[in-house]
Coordinates of C-alpha atoms and ligand atoms in Angstrom, one line a residue:
M142 CA 11.3 -33.2 16.0
R143 CA 12.0 -30.4 18.1
S144 CA 12.2 -29.7 21.7
H145 CA 12.3 -26.0 20.6
Y146 CA 12.9 -23.0 18.5
C147 CA 16.6 -22.1 18.3
G148 CA 15.4 -18.7 19.1
Q149 CA 13.3 -19.7 22.5
L150 CA 17.0 -20.9 24.2
N151 CA 18.1 -18.6 27.4
E152 CA 19.8 -19.2 30.7
T153 CA 17.2 -20.5 31.9
L154 CA 17.6 -23.6 30.1
V155 CA 21.3 -24.1 30.7
D156 CA 21.7 -28.1 31.0
Q157 CA 18.7 -28.8 29.8
T158 CA 18.9 -30.9 26.7
V159 CA 17.2 -29.8 23.7
S160 CA 16.7 -30.9 20.3
L161 CA 16.7 -28.0 17.6
C162 CA 15.9 -28.3 13.9
G163 CA 16.5 -25.5 11.6
W164 CA 19.0 -24.9 8.6
V165 CA 22.7 -23.8 9.0
H166 CA 23.2 -20.1 8.8
R167 CA 26.7 -20.1 9.6
R168 CA 29.3 -22.6 10.0
R169 CA 32.9 -21.8 11.6
D170 CA 35.6 -24.0 12.7
H171 CA 37.8 -22.7 15.0
G172 CA 41.3 -25.5 15.5
G173 CA 40.1 -28.6 15.9
V174 CA 36.1 -26.8 17.1
I175 CA 33.0 -26.6 15.0
F176 CA 30.6 -23.7 15.5
L177 CA 27.5 -24.0 13.8
D178 CA 24.8 -21.1 13.6
L179 CA 21.2 -22.8 13.6
R180 CA 18.2 -21.0 12.1
D181 CA 14.2 -21.1 12.3
R182 CA 11.9 -19.5 11.7
D183 CA 12.3 -17.9 15.2
G184 CA 16.2 -17.3 15.6
I185 CA 19.2 -18.4 15.9
A186 CA 21.0 -20.1 18.2
Q187 CA 24.7 -21.4 18.6
V188 CA 25.7 -24.8 18.0
V189 CA 29.3 -26.0 19.5
V190 CA 30.7 -29.8 18.9
D191 CA 33.8 -31.1 19.7
P192 CA 36.2 -33.9 18.0
D193 CA 35.0 -35.9 21.4
T194 CA 31.9 -36.1 19.3
A195 CA 33.1 -37.8 16.6
E196 CA 30.1 -38.9 14.7
A197 CA 28.4 -35.2 15.6
F198 CA 31.6 -33.9 14.7
A199 CA 32.2 -35.6 11.4
T200 CA 28.5 -34.5 10.5
A201 CA 28.9 -30.7 11.1
D202 CA 32.2 -31.0 9.6
R203 CA 29.8 -32.1 6.0
A204 CA 27.7 -29.8 6.5
R205 CA 27.2 -26.9 4.6
S206 CA 25.1 -23.4 4.5
E207 CA 21.5 -23.9 4.5
F208 CA 21.6 -27.6 4.8
V209 CA 19.1 -28.6 7.2
L210 CA 19.5 -30.1 10.8
R211 CA 18.5 -31.4 13.6
I212 CA 20.5 -31.7 16.7
T213 CA 20.0 -32.9 19.9
G214 CA 22.6 -31.0 23.1
R215 CA 22.7 -29.6 26.5
V216 CA 22.8 -26.1 26.8
R217 CA 25.7 -24.1 28.8
L218 CA 26.0 -20.7 29.4
R219 CA 28.3 -19.2 27.2
P220 CA 32.1 -18.7 29.1
E221 CA 32.8 -15.5 29.8
G222 CA 33.8 -13.0 26.5
T223 CA 32.3 -14.5 23.6
Q224 CA 28.9 -13.7 25.4
N225 CA 26.6 -11.8 23.2
P226 CA 24.1 -9.2 24.4
K227 CA 22.9 -8.2 20.6
M228 CA 21.7 -12.1 20.1
P229 CA 18.4 -13.0 21.9
T230 CA 20.5 -16.2 22.5
G231 CA 23.9 -14.7 23.2
L232 CA 24.4 -15.7 26.5
I233 CA 23.8 -19.3 25.8
E234 CA 25.6 -22.7 23.4
V235 CA 24.3 -25.7 23.1
L236 CA 27.2 -28.4 23.0
A237 CA 25.7 -30.9 20.2
K238 CA 26.2 -34.0 21.1
E239 CA 23.6 -35.9 18.0
V240 CA 24.2 -34.0 15.1
E241 CA 21.8 -35.3 11.7
V242 CA 21.7 -34.2 8.2
L243 CA 17.8 -33.5 7.1
N244 CA 18.4 -32.8 4.4
T245 CA 21.8 -30.8 2.1
A246 CA 21.8 -28.0 0.3
A247 CA 22.7 -26.6 -3.2
T248 CA 25.2 -23.4 -2.6
P249 CA 22.0 -20.8 -2.5
P250 CA 22.5 -18.7 -5.3
F251 CA 23.2 -15.8 -2.7
Q252 CA 23.4 -15.2 1.1
L253 CA 20.7 -14.2 3.6
D254 CA 22.9 -11.7 4.9
E255 CA 24.4 -10.4 1.5
H256 CA 20.9 -10.4 -0.3
G257 CA 21.6 -6.5 -0.6
R258 CA 24.3 -8.0 -3.5
V259 CA 21.3 -9.1 -5.5
G260 CA 19.1 -7.7 -7.6
E261 CA 15.1 -7.9 -6.7
E262 CA 14.7 -10.0 -8.9
V263 CA 17.2 -12.3 -7.9
R264 CA 15.3 -12.4 -4.3
L265 CA 12.1 -13.0 -5.8
K266 CA 13.3 -15.8 -8.5
H267 CA 13.8 -17.7 -5.2
R268 CA 11.8 -15.9 -2.6
Y269 CA 11.6 -18.9 -0.4
I270 CA 15.4 -18.7 0.3
D271 CA 14.4 -15.3 0.7
L272 CA 11.7 -15.4 2.8
R273 CA 14.2 -17.1 5.4
R274 CA 15.4 -14.1 6.2
P275 CA 14.8 -12.8 9.7
E276 CA 13.3 -9.6 8.8
M277 CA 11.4 -10.8 5.8
I278 CA 9.8 -13.8 8.6
E279 CA 9.4 -10.6 10.8
K280 CA 7.4 -8.4 8.2
L281 CA 5.6 -11.6 7.6
R282 CA 5.0 -12.4 11.5
L283 CA 3.9 -8.8 11.8
R284 CA 0.9 -9.3 8.8
S285 CA -0.1 -12.5 10.6
R286 CA -0.7 -10.1 14.0
I287 CA -2.2 -7.3 12.1
S288 CA -5.1 -9.8 10.5
H289 CA -5.2 -11.5 13.7
N290 CA -6.0 -8.4 15.2
V291 CA -8.4 -6.8 13.1
R292 CA -10.2 -10.2 13.0
A293 CA -10.5 -10.3 17.0
F294 CA -12.0 -6.8 17.1
L295 CA -14.3 -7.6 14.3
E296 CA -15.7 -10.6 15.4
G297 CA -16.1 -8.9 18.4
Q298 CA -18.5 -5.7 16.9
G299 CA -20.4 -8.7 15.4
F300 CA -19.4 -8.9 11.9
L301 CA -20.0 -12.2 10.2
D302 CA -16.7 -13.9 7.8
I303 CA -18.2 -14.2 5.0
E304 CA -16.8 -15.7 1.9
T305 CA -17.7 -14.5 -1.6
P306 CA -17.0 -15.8 -4.7
V307 CA -13.7 -15.6 -7.1
L308 CA -15.3 -16.9 -10.3
T309 CA -17.9 -14.0 -10.3
R310 CA -18.9 -10.8 -12.3
A311 CA -17.1 -8.0 -13.1
T312 CA -17.1 -5.7 -10.2
P313 CA -16.4 -2.3 -11.3
E314 CA -13.6 -0.5 -9.4
G315 CA -12.2 1.7 -12.1
A316 CA -9.9 -1.0 -13.0
R317 CA -9.5 -3.8 -16.5
D318 CA -11.4 -7.2 -14.9
Y319 CA -8.4 -10.5 -15.5
L320 CA -10.5 -13.4 -17.5
V321 CA -11.2 -16.3 -17.1
P322 CA -13.0 -18.5 -20.0
S323 CA -15.6 -21.2 -19.2
R324 CA -15.5 -24.8 -20.8
T325 CA -18.4 -25.4 -19.1
H326 CA -20.5 -22.2 -21.1
P327 CA -17.3 -21.7 -24.1
G328 CA -17.4 -17.8 -25.9
S329 CA -18.2 -16.4 -22.1
F330 CA -16.3 -15.8 -19.3
F331 CA -16.1 -15.0 -15.6
A332 CA -14.3 -11.8 -14.4
L333 CA -12.2 -11.9 -11.1
P334 CA -13.6 -9.1 -8.3
Q335 CA -12.2 -6.0 -8.7
S336 CA -13.7 -6.0 -5.1
P337 CA -16.0 -7.6 -3.2
Q338 CA -18.5 -5.4 -3.5
L339 CA -21.4 -6.4 -5.2
F340 CA -21.5 -9.9 -2.6
K341 CA -21.4 -7.6 0.3
Q342 CA -23.9 -5.4 -1.2
L343 CA -25.9 -8.7 -1.7
L344 CA -25.1 -9.6 2.2
M345 CA -26.8 -6.3 3.3
V346 CA -30.3 -7.3 1.0
A347 CA -30.3 -10.7 2.7
G348 CA -29.8 -9.4 6.5
F349 CA -26.4 -10.7 7.4
D350 CA -26.0 -7.1 9.2
R351 CA -22.1 -6.2 9.9
Y352 CA -20.4 -8.1 7.0
Y353 CA -16.2 -8.7 7.0
Q354 CA -13.6 -10.6 5.3
I355 CA -10.0 -10.4 4.4
A356 CA -10.4 -10.5 0.8
K357 CA -8.2 -11.1 -2.5
C358 CA -9.0 -8.6 -5.6
F359 CA -7.9 -8.8 -8.5
R360 CA -7.3 -5.7 -10.1
D361 CA -5.3 -5.6 -14.3
E362 CA -3.9 -1.9 -14.4
D363 CA -1.2 -0.4 -15.6
L364 CA 1.3 -1.0 -12.6
R365 CA 3.1 2.3 -12.1
A366 CA 2.9 2.9 -8.8
D367 CA 3.4 0.5 -5.4
R368 CA 0.2 -1.7 -6.6
Q369 CA 0.1 -5.5 -6.9
P370 CA -2.5 -7.3 -9.7
E371 CA -3.7 -9.0 -6.2
F372 CA -3.9 -7.7 -3.4
T373 CA -6.0 -8.0 -0.5
Q374 CA -8.4 -6.3 1.1
I375 CA -9.6 -5.8 5.0
D376 CA -13.4 -5.2 3.8
L377 CA -16.3 -4.8 5.8
E378 CA -19.9 -4.3 5.4
A379 CA -22.8 -3.1 7.8
S380 CA -26.4 -2.1 7.3
F381 CA -28.8 0.4 9.4
V382 CA -25.6 2.6 9.6
S383 CA -24.3 6.1 8.8
E384 CA -21.3 7.9 8.2
D385 CA -20.0 8.4 11.2
D386 CA -21.0 5.0 12.6
I387 CA -19.1 3.0 10.1
M388 CA -16.1 6.2 9.8
G389 CA -16.7 5.0 13.6
I390 CA -15.8 1.5 14.3
S391 CA -13.1 1.6 11.0
E392 CA -10.9 4.2 13.6
A393 CA -11.8 2.3 16.5
M394 CA -10.1 -0.7 14.8
I395 CA -6.8 0.8 13.5
R396 CA -6.7 2.8 16.7
Q397 CA -6.6 -0.5 18.6
L398 CA -4.0 -2.5 16.2
F399 CA -1.9 0.4 16.4
Q400 CA -2.0 0.3 20.3
E401 CA -1.7 -3.6 20.4
V402 CA 1.1 -4.7 18.0
L403 CA 3.2 -1.1 17.8
D404 CA 2.1 -0.2 21.3
V405 CA 1.3 3.5 19.5
E406 CA -1.4 6.3 20.2
L407 CA -2.7 7.4 17.6
P408 CA -3.8 10.9 17.0
E409 CA -7.1 12.3 16.5
F410 CA -8.2 12.2 12.8
P411 CA -8.8 15.5 11.8
R412 CA -12.0 15.1 9.0
M413 CA -11.0 17.6 6.6
T414 CA -13.5 18.1 2.7
W415 CA -11.9 16.5 -0.7
A416 CA -12.3 20.3 -1.7
D417 CA -10.1 21.4 1.1
A418 CA -8.0 18.8 0.7
M419 CA -6.6 19.4 -3.0
H420 CA -7.0 23.0 -2.2
R421 CA -4.5 23.5 0.7
F422 CA -2.4 20.5 0.0
G423 CA -2.5 19.6 -4.2
S424 CA -4.0 16.2 -2.8
D425 CA -7.0 13.9 -2.0
K426 CA -4.6 12.0 0.3
P427 CA -2.4 14.2 1.5
D428 CA 0.7 13.9 4.4
L429 CA 0.3 15.7 7.4
R430 CA 3.1 14.6 9.2
I431 CA 4.4 18.1 6.8
P432 CA 3.7 21.1 7.8
L433 CA 3.9 22.6 4.2
M434 CA 1.3 24.0 2.5
L435 CA -0.5 25.0 -0.9
V436 CA -1.3 29.1 -0.4
D437 CA -4.4 30.1 -3.5
V438 CA -2.9 33.6 -5.1
D439 CA -5.1 33.2 -8.1
D440 CA -6.8 37.0 -7.4
L441 CA -3.2 39.0 -7.0
M442 CA -1.5 36.8 -10.3
Q443 CA -4.4 38.6 -12.5
Q444 CA -2.7 41.6 -12.1
V445 CA 0.9 40.7 -13.4
D446 CA 2.0 41.7 -16.7
F447 CA 3.5 37.5 -16.6
Q448 CA 1.3 35.6 -18.9
V449 CA 2.2 32.7 -17.4
F450 CA 0.6 33.8 -14.2
S451 CA -1.7 36.2 -15.3
G452 CA -3.2 33.6 -17.8
P453 CA -3.7 30.7 -15.5
A454 CA -4.8 32.8 -12.5
S455 CA -8.0 34.0 -15.0
A456 CA -8.6 30.8 -16.2
A457 CA -11.6 28.3 -15.2
D458 CA -9.7 25.9 -15.3
G459 CA -6.3 27.3 -14.1
R460 CA -5.1 27.9 -10.9
V461 CA -1.5 29.7 -9.9
A462 CA -0.6 28.5 -6.0
A463 CA 2.4 28.9 -3.7
L464 CA 4.1 27.1 -2.0
K465 CA 6.7 28.7 1.2
V466 CA 9.7 26.5 2.4
P467 CA 10.8 28.1 5.3
G468 CA 14.4 28.4 5.9
G469 CA 14.4 26.9 2.1
G470 CA 16.6 30.4 0.5
G471 CA 19.8 28.1 1.2
M472 CA 19.0 25.8 -1.9
S473 CA 21.2 25.7 -4.9
R474 CA 20.5 26.3 -8.3
K475 CA 21.3 22.7 -9.0
V476 CA 18.6 22.1 -6.7
I477 CA 16.6 23.5 -7.4
D478 CA 16.8 22.5 -11.0
E479 CA 16.6 19.0 -9.6
Y480 CA 13.0 19.6 -8.1
T481 CA 11.8 21.5 -11.6
K482 CA 12.9 18.5 -14.0
F483 CA 10.9 16.4 -10.8
V484 CA 7.3 18.6 -11.0
G485 CA 7.9 18.1 -15.0
I486 CA 7.3 14.5 -13.9
Y487 CA 3.5 15.6 -13.3
G488 CA 3.2 17.9 -16.3
A489 CA 4.2 21.3 -15.1
K490 CA 6.1 23.8 -17.6
G491 CA 8.6 25.4 -15.0
L492 CA 9.1 26.0 -11.5
A493 CA 9.1 29.4 -10.4
W494 CA 10.2 30.7 -7.5
I495 CA 11.4 33.5 -5.0
K496 CA 14.2 33.7 -2.2
V497 CA 13.6 36.0 0.5
N498 CA 16.8 37.4 1.6
D499 CA 15.6 40.8 3.4
R500 CA 12.0 41.1 3.7
A501 CA 12.9 44.4 5.2
K502 CA 14.5 45.5 2.2
G503 CA 11.9 44.9 -0.4
I504 CA 12.2 44.1 -3.7
E505 CA 15.9 44.6 -3.8
G506 CA 15.6 42.3 -1.1
L507 CA 14.2 39.2 -3.3
Q508 CA 16.1 37.2 -5.2
S509 CA 13.9 35.7 -8.4
P510 CA 13.8 36.0 -11.9
I511 CA 10.3 36.4 -12.3
V512 CA 9.8 38.8 -9.7
K513 CA 10.3 41.6 -11.8
F514 CA 7.1 41.2 -13.3
M515 CA 5.0 41.4 -10.1
E516 CA 6.1 44.1 -7.9
N517 CA 2.7 45.3 -8.0
V518 CA 1.4 42.8 -6.1
I519 CA 4.9 41.4 -4.0
E520 CA 4.1 42.8 -1.1
E521 CA 0.9 41.3 -0.4
L522 CA 1.8 37.7 -2.0
L523 CA 5.0 37.9 0.8
D524 CA 2.7 38.8 3.4
R525 CA -0.4 36.3 2.1
V526 CA 2.1 33.5 2.2
G527 CA 4.2 34.9 5.9
A528 CA 7.5 35.0 3.8
E529 CA 10.8 35.4 6.3
D530 CA 14.0 36.2 5.1
G531 CA 15.9 33.6 4.8
D532 CA 12.5 31.5 2.6
I533 CA 12.0 30.0 -0.7
I534 CA 8.6 30.2 -2.4
F535 CA 8.4 27.9 -5.3
F536 CA 5.2 28.7 -7.8
G537 CA 2.5 26.5 -9.8
A538 CA 0.3 28.3 -12.0
D539 CA -0.9 25.9 -15.1
K540 CA -4.8 23.9 -15.1
A541 CA -5.4 23.6 -12.0
R542 CA -5.4 19.5 -11.8
V543 CA -1.5 20.4 -13.3
V544 CA -0.7 22.8 -10.5
N545 CA -2.6 20.6 -8.0
E546 CA -0.6 17.2 -9.3
A547 CA 2.9 18.7 -9.8
L548 CA 2.7 20.8 -6.2
G549 CA 1.5 18.8 -4.4
A550 CA 4.4 15.8 -5.0
L551 CA 6.6 18.4 -4.6
R552 CA 5.6 19.1 -1.0
V553 CA 5.6 15.9 -0.2
K554 CA 9.3 15.6 -1.5
L555 CA 10.2 18.5 0.0
G556 CA 9.1 17.0 3.8
E557 CA 11.3 13.8 2.5
D558 CA 14.1 15.5 1.3
L559 CA 14.2 18.3 3.9
N560 CA 13.4 15.8 7.0
L561 CA 10.9 18.3 7.9
Y562 CA 8.0 15.7 9.4
T563 CA 6.3 16.7 13.0
Q564 CA 4.8 13.7 13.5
A565 CA 5.1 10.1 13.3
W566 CA 1.7 9.9 12.5
A567 CA -0.9 11.7 10.7
P568 CA -4.2 10.1 10.5
L569 CA -6.5 11.8 8.8
W570 CA -10.5 11.5 7.0
V571 CA -11.4 12.9 4.0
V572 CA -14.7 13.3 2.6
D573 CA -17.6 15.4 0.3
F574 CA -15.4 13.8 -2.4
P575 CA -17.0 14.7 -6.1
M576 CA -19.8 11.9 -7.1
F577 CA -18.4 11.7 -11.0
E578 CA -14.8 13.0 -12.4
S579 CA -14.4 14.1 -16.0
D580 CA -12.3 13.8 -19.0
D581 CA -11.2 15.9 -21.5
N582 CA -14.9 15.1 -23.5
G583 CA -17.0 15.9 -20.3
R584 CA -17.8 12.5 -20.0
L585 CA -18.4 11.4 -16.0
S586 CA -17.2 8.5 -14.4
P587 CA -17.1 7.9 -10.1
L588 CA -14.5 9.1 -8.1
H589 CA -15.2 5.9 -6.6
H590 CA -18.1 3.8 -7.8
P591 CA -20.9 3.5 -10.0
F592 CA -23.1 2.0 -6.2
T593 CA -21.6 5.2 -3.9
S594 CA -24.6 7.1 -2.2
P595 CA -24.2 10.8 -3.4
S596 CA -25.5 13.7 -0.6
C597 CA -28.2 14.6 -2.7
S598 CA -31.7 13.3 -4.0
P599 CA -31.6 12.1 -7.9
E600 CA -33.3 15.5 -9.2
E601 CA -30.6 17.7 -7.6
L602 CA -27.6 14.6 -8.9
K603 CA -29.8 15.1 -12.8
S604 CA -29.9 18.9 -12.8
N605 CA -26.3 19.3 -11.7
P606 CA -24.4 16.1 -11.7
A607 CA -20.5 17.8 -11.9
V608 CA -21.5 19.4 -8.6
A609 CA -22.6 16.8 -6.7
L610 CA -20.7 15.8 -3.3
S611 CA -21.1 12.0 -2.6
R612 CA -21.4 9.8 0.8
A613 CA -18.0 8.0 0.8
Y614 CA -14.8 8.5 3.6
D615 CA -10.9 7.5 2.9
M616 CA -8.8 6.7 5.6
V617 CA -5.4 8.2 4.8
L618 CA -2.3 7.5 6.9
N619 CA 1.0 9.6 6.2
G620 CA -0.1 10.1 3.3
T621 CA -0.8 6.8 2.1
E622 CA -4.7 5.9 1.3
L623 CA -5.4 3.3 3.5
G624 CA -8.7 2.8 2.8
G625 CA -11.9 3.7 1.7
G626 CA -15.6 3.7 1.4
S627 CA -18.8 5.1 1.3
I628 CA -23.0 4.3 2.5
R629 CA -24.6 2.9 -0.2
I630 CA -27.4 3.5 -3.1
H631 CA -29.7 0.9 -1.4
D632 CA -33.0 2.8 -3.5
Q633 CA -33.2 1.5 -7.3
A634 CA -34.6 4.5 -8.6
M635 CA -31.7 6.3 -7.3
Q636 CA -28.5 3.4 -8.4
S637 CA -30.4 3.8 -12.1
T638 CA -30.3 7.7 -12.4
V639 CA -26.5 7.1 -11.5
F640 CA -26.0 5.1 -14.3
E641 CA -27.5 6.9 -16.6
I642 CA -25.3 9.9 -15.8
L643 CA -23.1 7.6 -16.2
G644 CA -24.0 6.6 -19.7
I645 CA -24.9 3.4 -18.9
G646 CA -28.2 2.5 -20.5
A647 CA -30.5 0.5 -19.1
E648 CA -30.2 -2.2 -21.3
E649 CA -26.8 -2.2 -20.1
A650 CA -27.5 -1.8 -16.8
R651 CA -29.3 -4.8 -17.0
E652 CA -27.3 -7.0 -18.7
K653 CA -24.3 -6.1 -15.8
F654 CA -26.3 -5.5 -13.1
G655 CA -29.7 -6.7 -13.1
F656 CA -29.4 -9.0 -10.2
L657 CA -28.0 -6.3 -8.2
L658 CA -30.7 -3.8 -9.2
D659 CA -32.9 -6.4 -8.8
A660 CA -32.0 -6.8 -5.6
L661 CA -32.1 -3.5 -4.4
H662 CA -35.5 -4.1 -5.5
Y663 CA -36.7 -6.5 -2.3
G664 CA -36.4 -4.7 0.4
A665 CA -32.5 -3.2 0.5
P666 CA -32.1 -2.0 4.1
P667 CA -29.9 1.5 3.8
H668 CA -25.8 0.5 4.5
G669 CA -22.7 1.4 4.1
G670 CA -18.8 0.5 4.0
L671 CA -15.5 0.4 3.9
A672 CA -12.1 -1.4 2.4
F673 CA -8.6 -1.8 3.4
G674 CA -5.6 -2.5 1.6
L675 CA -4.4 -4.3 3.8
D676 CA -0.6 -4.4 2.6
R677 CA -0.6 -0.8 2.3
L678 CA -1.7 -1.0 6.2
V679 CA 1.4 -4.3 6.7
M680 CA 3.3 -1.6 4.7
L681 CA 3.4 1.3 6.5
M682 CA 2.9 -0.4 10.3
A683 CA 6.3 -2.6 9.5
G684 CA 8.1 0.2 7.9
A685 CA 8.6 -1.3 4.6
R686 CA 9.0 1.1 1.7
T687 CA 7.4 -1.4 -0.7
I688 CA 3.7 -3.5 -0.9
R689 CA 6.3 -6.3 -1.9
E690 CA 8.0 -6.3 1.0
V691 CA 5.4 -7.7 2.8
I692 CA 3.2 -10.2 0.8
A693 CA 5.1 -13.4 0.6
F694 CA 4.8 -14.2 -3.4
P695 CA 4.5 -11.0 -5.0
K696 CA 4.6 -9.9 -8.2
T697 CA 6.5 -8.0 -10.4
Q698 CA 5.9 -4.3 -12.3
S699 CA 5.2 -5.9 -15.1
A700 CA 2.5 -8.5 -13.2
G701 CA 4.7 -11.3 -13.7
C702 CA 5.7 -13.8 -10.6
L703 CA 9.0 -14.6 -11.5
L704 CA 8.9 -17.5 -9.1
T705 CA 6.8 -19.5 -10.9
D706 CA 6.8 -18.0 -14.5
A707 CA 3.3 -17.1 -14.6
P708 CA 1.5 -16.2 -16.3
G709 CA 2.2 -19.2 -18.5
E710 CA 1.8 -20.6 -21.9
V711 CA -1.0 -23.4 -21.7
S712 CA -1.3 -26.8 -24.1
A713 CA -3.4 -26.5 -27.2
D714 CA -5.6 -29.3 -26.3
Q715 CA -6.5 -27.3 -22.9
L716 CA -6.9 -24.2 -25.5
K717 CA -9.9 -26.4 -27.6
D718 CA -11.4 -27.5 -24.6
L719 CA -11.9 -23.8 -23.6
N720 CA -12.9 -22.8 -27.2
I721 CA -9.6 -20.1 -27.8
R722 CA -7.9 -20.3 -30.5
L723 CA -5.5 -17.7 -30.4
R724 CA -4.9 -14.6 -32.7
Q725 CA -1.3 -15.6 -35.8
K726 CA 0.2 -12.8 -33.7
A727 CA 0.1 -14.1 -30.4
K728 CA 0.9 -17.6 -31.9
A729 CA 3.9 -16.2 -32.9
E730 CA 4.9 -14.3 -29.7
T731 CA 3.7 -17.7 -28.0
G732 CA 5.1 -20.5 -30.2
N733 CA 1.5 -21.7 -29.2
E734 CA 0.1 -23.7 -32.0
Ligands
LIG1115 N1 -15.2 -1.6 -2.7 C1 -14.6 -0.7 -2.4 C2 -13.2 -0.6 -2.9 O1 -12.6 -1.4 -3.1 C3 -14.5 -0.2 -0.8 C4 -15.9 0.1 -0.7 O2 -16.5 0.6 -0.9 O3 -16.3 -0.3 0.7 O4 -12.0 0.8 -3.1

């Protein structure tokens, strides 16, 4: 139906007859001449309809916003003075000969250029209209280029694209499963995969050597942060590899992606141990664009007569850390109060501070509610953080976890508020993660997933699991975890040891992962891999604020789809087929029989 996309028109086509198909972006009546801005996914072209072409004029006169038209006409240069150099097609226009209405449109719930006036809910409910906005088209086009580039790179490296099942057994990645009832096995359920983890390992046992997949994953989590219940991973796995091999391939892939798609040369990817990252940045995904750092002052604070500091400084699980903000001494009381509230979100009970007005004057030159308690250590403290006139120093004193989370988040917030960024892109690898984390009752759970290989022997692991490190690695970019993976356990005895430490008994292990344990003893090669979150990667590359902006049909914070109204009720017959009877309360709430 069309000869060109609207956005493709330019001066080289002057005097040619073209046919365009698209939507009416805007219609203006200028003293007897009608101007139509016709839009398709490639851009917008200005169409002029003259009363001389009576039929076309009458049709154009009827056209309204978002009508679907086919227009045939001659390309001509816009008259002097009416050209728009900001628009790619701004030098030309199309003088219409024929205008055909392919479909009418009801008045849209929002004008495309006024999307900001309606809430995100309205945009999600009418996503097909929201997606007509050039910015949205741009983001999905970028997403398509990114997946294409990644596929081309991995294919070039000998990775095979292999699909793994979506109806499967639970794959633990630390979230709840989405379950699907089976009709043919009454009372049994499939789980949607939290990741293709187990299948990609089985593909290695099968000898495929290098696998990848752009895979949908499903995790039923509380969606506090910017998460989606279904999301996409670039998932890969390879055999006969070490950490360096997987990190090398992944880094080359991301480097090439940024080069080819954004024309950005990424800097070096430093490697940082998990312990170091927590220590210096309070986070396992430090944003290295921000030059602020946490400094340990436990040893000094053990010597002060101030229980709020000396307590955590002496406790085994406590920490006192300082965060110096160069030039931050001008912060008002109100601003400090706001930051105090902010760290409260992370459980911090307060935010102590010292302003360095004039260091040469000693304690007199400092301004702070707490400095009177620490006269004995103040000079050493100021030296240690490298304090200069005009700085402010914040303190966190609590359980190490609280201090890390609170000061880690404060560091990122200060970086953003004060625009402290020193570079556009700051990638790194975080390595040497602990194997396990323990809850308040001392129960261990895997920091990654239970198939991650420790960097020690089964005996060492068993004798002191709490300090064991894993062969896991995460790629972090600008404070976002882009991807993570590990060298896997390929030895059945080691896998059983890990299950045992996690309190998964032999019977339970067999029932849940018997197929994996069996596979491990039929000749499993050493293997490892990694998965990138595609949505986050696209979000960062697009400069978008949330992953919802780079997903065509995202779900809401409460894991629902406003467009289709999913999840929805099902008929009594369907439930009967599935051998499911709803409990009384659910019945009353959903109105299901
Ligand atoms: N399956 C892991 C995840 O989804 C990634 C990996 O270990 O390859 O986080």
